[in-house]
Amino acid sequence: MAKALILYYSRTGNTEDMAKIIADELKAKGQDVSLKAIKDANLDDLEAADGVIIGSPTYYGTMAAQVKTLFDESVKIHGKLDGKVGAAFSSAANIAGGNETTILDIINAMLIHGFIIQGDPKGSHYGPVAIGAPDERANKECKRFADRFAKLLSRINI
Ligand SMILES: Cc1cc2nc3c(=O)[nH]c(=O)nc-3n(C[C@H](O)[C@H](O)[C@H](O)COP(=O)(O)O)c2cc1C
């Protein structure tokens, strides 16, 4: 079965809560998934996964430095992530506080690696966002996001 990997950075727990909701939903769908804080992840983890979901708090409208550092290190395996499935999510303090630009920045780096990214015509087009801790709306969006990710992964991993 295809392997999904969720990586996140979280200082105060909000992005981590989103990561756990997404991981639980993937598990509920029967998906093989591992969940790791970014500090515990390495390049082998990225290479071993078929699908990678990355979560970051919104920091000045972009990903946290810890997430960017992993991307910068990933130049060592540039070309080896081509064709994997990618997706991103974020927690921010404010609506329109830069959460979409944060997700797009993560997706941008993923595209340069050759990841396949699926948008969503409904709800959270780029990926789920929470304002602070995930509320009922964010919870629902995280679950929908996980369901769609699992479906895409199973379709691509023939
Ligand atoms: C350095 C720093 C920069 C931040 N920049 C933004 C920002 O640009 N927009 C925003 O809405 N929230 C911003 N925040 C708030 C965090 O995105 C928000 O508190 C988030 O929920 C934290 O996630 P975490 O609990 O996973 O650490 C910032 C917080 C910090 C510490």
PDB file of C-alpha atoms and ligand atoms in Angstrom:
ATOM      1  CA  MET A   1       0.000   0.000   0.000  1.00  0.00           C
ATOM      2  CA  ALA A   2       1.059   3.574  -0.655  1.00  0.00           C
ATOM      3  CA  LYS A   3       2.720   5.273   2.291  1.00  0.00           C
ATOM      4  CA  ALA A   4       1.552   8.673   3.512  1.00  0.00           C
ATOM      5  CA  LEU A   5       3.744  10.898   5.652  1.00  0.00           C
ATOM      6  CA  ILE A   6       2.508  13.921   7.594  1.00  0.00           C
ATOM      7  CA  LEU A   7       5.170  16.367   8.744  1.00  0.00           C
ATOM      8  CA  TYR A   8       4.426  19.414  10.842  1.00  0.00           C
ATOM      9  CA  TYR A   9       6.035  22.175  12.819  1.00  0.00           C
ATOM     10  CA  SER A  10       4.032  23.532  15.750  1.00  0.00           C
ATOM     11  CA  ARG A  11       5.151  25.775  18.600  1.00  0.00           C
ATOM     12  CA  THR A  12       1.869  26.113  20.500  1.00  0.00           C
ATOM     13  CA  GLY A  13       0.030  22.979  19.355  1.00  0.00           C
ATOM     14  CA  ASN A  14      -2.518  24.271  16.820  1.00  0.00           C
ATOM     15  CA  THR A  15      -0.830  22.897  13.692  1.00  0.00           C
ATOM     16  CA  GLU A  16      -0.085  19.698  15.592  1.00  0.00           C
ATOM     17  CA  ASP A  17      -3.804  19.328  16.401  1.00  0.00           C
ATOM     18  CA  MET A  18      -4.619  19.679  12.689  1.00  0.00           C
ATOM     19  CA  ALA A  19      -1.937  17.105  11.827  1.00  0.00           C
ATOM     20  CA  LYS A  20      -3.486  14.642  14.286  1.00  0.00           C
ATOM     21  CA  ILE A  21      -6.989  15.105  12.867  1.00  0.00           C
ATOM     22  CA  ILE A  22      -5.644  14.483   9.353  1.00  0.00           C
ATOM     23  CA  ALA A  23      -3.625  11.438  10.502  1.00  0.00           C
ATOM     24  CA  ASP A  24      -6.619   9.943  12.341  1.00  0.00           C
ATOM     25  CA  GLU A  25      -8.843  10.378   9.301  1.00  0.00           C
ATOM     26  CA  LEU A  26      -6.259   8.800   6.995  1.00  0.00           C
ATOM     27  CA  LYS A  27      -6.005   5.857   9.407  1.00  0.00           C
ATOM     28  CA  ALA A  28      -9.804   5.602   9.516  1.00  0.00           C
ATOM     29  CA  LYS A  29      -9.740   5.300   5.716  1.00  0.00           C
ATOM     30  CA  GLY A  30      -7.274   2.404   6.024  1.00  0.00           C
ATOM     31  CA  GLN A  31      -4.325   4.475   4.785  1.00  0.00           C
ATOM     32  CA  ASP A  32      -0.786   3.611   5.911  1.00  0.00           C
ATOM     33  CA  VAL A  33       0.314   6.874   7.544  1.00  0.00           C
ATOM     34  CA  SER A  34       3.095   8.133   9.757  1.00  0.00           C
ATOM     35  CA  LEU A  35       2.972  11.408  11.636  1.00  0.00           C
ATOM     36  CA  LYS A  36       6.167  13.243  12.555  1.00  0.00           C
ATOM     37  CA  ALA A  37       7.205  16.566  13.974  1.00  0.00           C
ATOM     38  CA  ILE A  38       9.557  18.125  11.439  1.00  0.00           C
ATOM     39  CA  LYS A  39      12.461  18.015  13.904  1.00  0.00           C
ATOM     40  CA  ASP A  40      12.200  14.208  13.924  1.00  0.00           C
ATOM     41  CA  ALA A  41      12.046  13.891  10.136  1.00  0.00           C
ATOM     42  CA  ASN A  42      14.880  13.333   7.708  1.00  0.00           C
ATOM     43  CA  LEU A  43      15.362  13.082   3.965  1.00  0.00           C
ATOM     44  CA  ASP A  44      14.978   9.286   4.026  1.00  0.00           C
ATOM     45  CA  ASP A  45      11.436   9.793   5.359  1.00  0.00           C
ATOM     46  CA  LEU A  46      10.619  11.980   2.368  1.00  0.00           C
ATOM     47  CA  GLU A  47      12.102   9.493  -0.084  1.00  0.00           C
ATOM     48  CA  ALA A  48      10.272   6.549   1.493  1.00  0.00           C
ATOM     49  CA  ALA A  49       6.829   8.190   1.310  1.00  0.00           C
ATOM     50  CA  ASP A  50       4.486   8.069  -1.682  1.00  0.00           C
ATOM     51  CA  GLY A  51       2.501  11.033  -0.397  1.00  0.00           C
ATOM     52  CA  VAL A  52       3.682  13.883   1.816  1.00  0.00           C
ATOM     53  CA  ILE A  53       1.483  16.356   3.693  1.00  0.00           C
ATOM     54  CA  ILE A  54       3.223  19.293   5.356  1.00  0.00           C
ATOM     55  CA  GLY A  55       1.697  21.568   7.996  1.00  0.00           C
ATOM     56  CA  SER A  56       3.099  24.843   9.252  1.00  0.00           C
ATOM     57  CA  PRO A  57       1.857  27.716  11.340  1.00  0.00           C
ATOM     58  CA  THR A  58       1.595  30.910   9.326  1.00  0.00           C
ATOM     59  CA  TYR A  59       4.657  33.013  10.136  1.00  0.00           C
ATOM     60  CA  TYR A  60       4.626  36.403   8.426  1.00  0.00           C
ATOM     61  CA  GLY A  61       2.509  34.931   5.670  1.00  0.00           C
ATOM     62  CA  THR A  62       4.805  32.041   4.928  1.00  0.00           C
ATOM     63  CA  MET A  63       6.037  28.717   6.320  1.00  0.00           C
ATOM     64  CA  ALA A  64       7.972  28.592   9.580  1.00  0.00           C
ATOM     65  CA  ALA A  65      11.766  28.543   9.211  1.00  0.00           C
ATOM     66  CA  GLN A  66      11.881  24.955  10.469  1.00  0.00           C
ATOM     67  CA  VAL A  67       9.799  23.831   7.485  1.00  0.00           C
ATOM     68  CA  LYS A  68      11.855  25.897   5.031  1.00  0.00           C
ATOM     69  CA  THR A  69      15.036  24.355   6.450  1.00  0.00           C
ATOM     70  CA  LEU A  70      13.799  20.869   5.551  1.00  0.00           C
ATOM     71  CA  PHE A  71      13.046  22.061   2.013  1.00  0.00           C
ATOM     72  CA  ASP A  72      16.493  23.638   1.743  1.00  0.00           C
ATOM     73  CA  GLU A  73      18.112  20.413   2.940  1.00  0.00           C
ATOM     74  CA  SER A  74      16.028  18.457   0.438  1.00  0.00           C
ATOM     75  CA  VAL A  75      18.172  19.833  -2.410  1.00  0.00           C
ATOM     76  CA  LYS A  76      20.406  16.832  -1.590  1.00  0.00           C
ATOM     77  CA  ILE A  77      17.673  14.545  -2.935  1.00  0.00           C
ATOM     78  CA  HIS A  78      16.444  16.858  -5.680  1.00  0.00           C
ATOM     79  CA  GLY A  79      14.772  14.804  -8.425  1.00  0.00           C
ATOM     80  CA  LYS A  80      13.996  11.864  -6.145  1.00  0.00           C
ATOM     81  CA  LEU A  81      10.623  13.187  -4.989  1.00  0.00           C
ATOM     82  CA  ASP A  82       9.290  13.558  -8.529  1.00  0.00           C
ATOM     83  CA  GLY A  83       5.776  12.118  -8.943  1.00  0.00           C
ATOM     84  CA  LYS A  84       4.891  11.873  -5.259  1.00  0.00           C
ATOM     85  CA  VAL A  85       1.600  13.310  -4.050  1.00  0.00           C
ATOM     86  CA  GLY A  86       1.817  16.478  -1.955  1.00  0.00           C
ATOM     87  CA  ALA A  87      -0.479  18.678   0.103  1.00  0.00           C
ATOM     88  CA  ALA A  88      -0.255  21.348   2.798  1.00  0.00           C
ATOM     89  CA  PHE A  89      -2.182  22.946   5.652  1.00  0.00           C
ATOM     90  CA  SER A  90      -1.703  25.815   8.084  1.00  0.00           C
ATOM     91  CA  SER A  91      -2.849  27.402  11.299  1.00  0.00           C
ATOM     92  CA  ALA A  92      -2.789  31.195  11.618  1.00  0.00           C
ATOM     93  CA  ALA A  93      -3.993  33.740  14.165  1.00  0.00           C
ATOM     94  CA  ASN A  94      -6.204  35.658  11.759  1.00  0.00           C
ATOM     95  CA  ILE A  95      -8.582  35.096   8.858  1.00  0.00           C
ATOM     96  CA  ALA A  96      -6.677  36.464   5.846  1.00  0.00           C
ATOM     97  CA  GLY A  97      -3.586  36.494   8.065  1.00  0.00           C
ATOM     98  CA  GLY A  98      -1.520  34.834   5.342  1.00  0.00           C
ATOM     99  CA  ASN A  99      -2.600  31.218   5.779  1.00  0.00           C
ATOM    100  CA  GLU A 100      -3.298  30.706   2.071  1.00  0.00           C
ATOM    101  CA  THR A 101       0.035  32.210   1.064  1.00  0.00           C
ATOM    102  CA  THR A 102       1.706  29.882   3.581  1.00  0.00           C
ATOM    103  CA  ILE A 103       0.058  26.844   2.013  1.00  0.00           C
ATOM    104  CA  LEU A 104       0.910  28.078  -1.480  1.00  0.00           C
ATOM    105  CA  ASP A 105       4.558  28.573  -0.493  1.00  0.00           C
ATOM    106  CA  ILE A 106       4.763  24.961   0.697  1.00  0.00           C
ATOM    107  CA  ILE A 107       2.998  23.771  -2.460  1.00  0.00           C
ATOM    108  CA  ASN A 108       5.350  25.916  -4.555  1.00  0.00           C
ATOM    109  CA  ALA A 109       8.390  24.123  -3.119  1.00  0.00           C
ATOM    110  CA  MET A 110       6.631  20.784  -3.593  1.00  0.00           C
ATOM    111  CA  LEU A 111       5.950  21.567  -7.265  1.00  0.00           C
ATOM    112  CA  ILE A 112       9.647  22.333  -7.802  1.00  0.00           C
ATOM    113  CA  HIS A 113      10.355  18.836  -6.474  1.00  0.00           C
ATOM    114  CA  GLY A 114       7.827  17.399  -8.955  1.00  0.00           C
ATOM    115  CA  PHE A 115       5.026  16.633  -6.516  1.00  0.00           C
ATOM    116  CA  ILE A 116       1.476  16.141  -7.793  1.00  0.00           C
ATOM    117  CA  ILE A 117      -0.918  18.550  -6.044  1.00  0.00           C
ATOM    118  CA  GLN A 118      -4.710  18.454  -6.090  1.00  0.00           C
ATOM    119  CA  GLY A 119      -6.806  21.537  -5.364  1.00  0.00           C
ATOM    120  CA  ASP A 120     -10.347  21.378  -4.039  1.00  0.00           C
ATOM    121  CA  PRO A 121     -13.253  22.971  -5.937  1.00  0.00           C
ATOM    122  CA  LYS A 122     -15.204  23.215  -2.667  1.00  0.00           C
ATOM    123  CA  GLY A 123     -14.323  24.613   0.756  1.00  0.00           C
ATOM    124  CA  SER A 124     -10.586  25.012   1.373  1.00  0.00           C
ATOM    125  CA  HIS A 125      -9.253  25.266  -2.184  1.00  0.00           C
ATOM    126  CA  TYR A 126      -5.545  25.142  -1.354  1.00  0.00           C
ATOM    127  CA  GLY A 127      -5.624  23.098   1.852  1.00  0.00           C
ATOM    128  CA  PRO A 128      -7.255  23.376   5.257  1.00  0.00           C
ATOM    129  CA  VAL A 129      -6.614  26.316   7.554  1.00  0.00           C
ATOM    130  CA  ALA A 130      -7.417  26.801  11.218  1.00  0.00           C
ATOM    131  CA  ILE A 131      -7.664  30.117  13.000  1.00  0.00           C
ATOM    132  CA  GLY A 132      -5.827  29.273  16.187  1.00  0.00           C
ATOM    133  CA  ALA A 133      -6.799  25.799  17.378  1.00  0.00           C
ATOM    134  CA  PRO A 134      -8.930  23.816  14.905  1.00  0.00           C
ATOM    135  CA  ASP A 135     -12.648  24.445  15.536  1.00  0.00           C
ATOM    136  CA  GLU A 136     -15.548  22.407  14.152  1.00  0.00           C
ATOM    137  CA  ARG A 137     -15.195  23.963  10.678  1.00  0.00           C
ATOM    138  CA  ALA A 138     -11.456  23.320  10.505  1.00  0.00           C
ATOM    139  CA  ASN A 139     -11.968  19.800  11.835  1.00  0.00           C
ATOM    140  CA  LYS A 140     -14.388  19.066   9.003  1.00  0.00           C
ATOM    141  CA  GLU A 141     -12.063  20.593   6.404  1.00  0.00           C
ATOM    142  CA  CYS A 142      -9.106  18.556   7.711  1.00  0.00           C
ATOM    143  CA  LYS A 143     -11.135  15.345   7.413  1.00  0.00           C
ATOM    144  CA  ARG A 144     -12.317  16.170   3.893  1.00  0.00           C
ATOM    145  CA  PHE A 145      -8.710  17.009   2.945  1.00  0.00           C
ATOM    146  CA  ALA A 146      -7.497  13.656   4.346  1.00  0.00           C
ATOM    147  CA  ASP A 147     -10.209  11.723   2.504  1.00  0.00           C
ATOM    148  CA  ARG A 148      -9.333  13.373  -0.793  1.00  0.00           C
ATOM    149  CA  PHE A 149      -5.615  12.838  -0.229  1.00  0.00           C
ATOM    150  CA  ALA A 150      -6.132   9.113   0.449  1.00  0.00           C
ATOM    151  CA  LYS A 151      -8.285   8.788  -2.666  1.00  0.00           C
ATOM    152  CA  LEU A 152      -5.716  10.516  -4.892  1.00  0.00           C
ATOM    153  CA  LEU A 153      -2.879   8.469  -3.440  1.00  0.00           C
ATOM    154  CA  SER A 154      -4.701   5.217  -4.163  1.00  0.00           C
ATOM    155  CA  ARG A 155      -5.444   6.343  -7.729  1.00  0.00           C
ATOM    156  CA  ILE A 156      -1.878   7.364  -8.477  1.00  0.00           C
ATOM    157  CA  ASN A 157      -0.182   4.442  -6.759  1.00  0.00           C
ATOM    158  CA  ILE A 158      -1.370   1.802  -9.226  1.00  0.00           C
TER     159      ILE A 158
HETATM  160  C1  LIG B   1       6.839  34.498  14.456  1.00  0.00           C
HETATM  161  C2  LIG B   1       5.353  34.436  14.299  1.00  0.00           C
HETATM  162  C3  LIG B   1       4.786  34.975  13.164  1.00  0.00           C
HETATM  163  C4  LIG B   1       3.412  34.893  12.966  1.00  0.00           C
HETATM  164  N1  LIG B   1       2.878  35.432  11.822  1.00  0.00           N
HETATM  165  C5  LIG B   1       1.526  35.371  11.628  1.00  0.00           C
HETATM  166  C6  LIG B   1       0.951  35.926  10.448  1.00  0.00           C
HETATM  167  O1  LIG B   1       1.608  36.454   9.561  1.00  0.00           O
HETATM  168  N2  LIG B   1      -0.404  35.838  10.306  1.00  0.00           N
HETATM  169  C7  LIG B   1      -1.222  35.248  11.249  1.00  0.00           C
HETATM  170  O2  LIG B   1      -2.429  35.206  11.071  1.00  0.00           O
HETATM  171  N3  LIG B   1      -0.656  34.681  12.373  1.00  0.00           N
HETATM  172  C8  LIG B   1       0.680  34.724  12.576  1.00  0.00           C
HETATM  173  N4  LIG B   1       1.235  34.161  13.704  1.00  0.00           N
HETATM  174  C9  LIG B   1       0.371  33.395  14.616  1.00  0.00           C
HETATM  175  C10 LIG B   1       0.455  31.873  14.377  1.00  0.00           C
HETATM  176  O3  LIG B   1       0.375  31.555  13.004  1.00  0.00           O
HETATM  177  C11 LIG B   1      -0.703  31.179  15.108  1.00  0.00           C
HETATM  178  O4  LIG B   1      -0.651  31.478  16.482  1.00  0.00           O
HETATM  179  C12 LIG B   1      -0.705  29.676  14.897  1.00  0.00           C
HETATM  180  O5  LIG B   1      -1.947  29.161  15.318  1.00  0.00           O
HETATM  181  C13 LIG B   1       0.414  28.999  15.673  1.00  0.00           C
HETATM  182  O6  LIG B   1       0.435  27.629  15.358  1.00  0.00           O
HETATM  183  P1  LIG B   1       1.055  26.550  16.339  1.00  0.00           P
HETATM  184  O7  LIG B   1       0.171  26.494  17.574  1.00  0.00           O
HETATM  185  O8  LIG B   1       1.028  25.281  15.571  1.00  0.00           O
HETATM  186  O9  LIG B   1       2.459  26.987  16.698  1.00  0.00           O
HETATM  187  C14 LIG B   1       2.591  34.259  13.931  1.00  0.00           C
HETATM  188  C15 LIG B   1       3.179  33.718  15.083  1.00  0.00           C
HETATM  189  C16 LIG B   1       4.541  33.810  15.269  1.00  0.00           C
HETATM  190  C17 LIG B   1       5.151  33.231  16.522  1.00  0.00           C
END
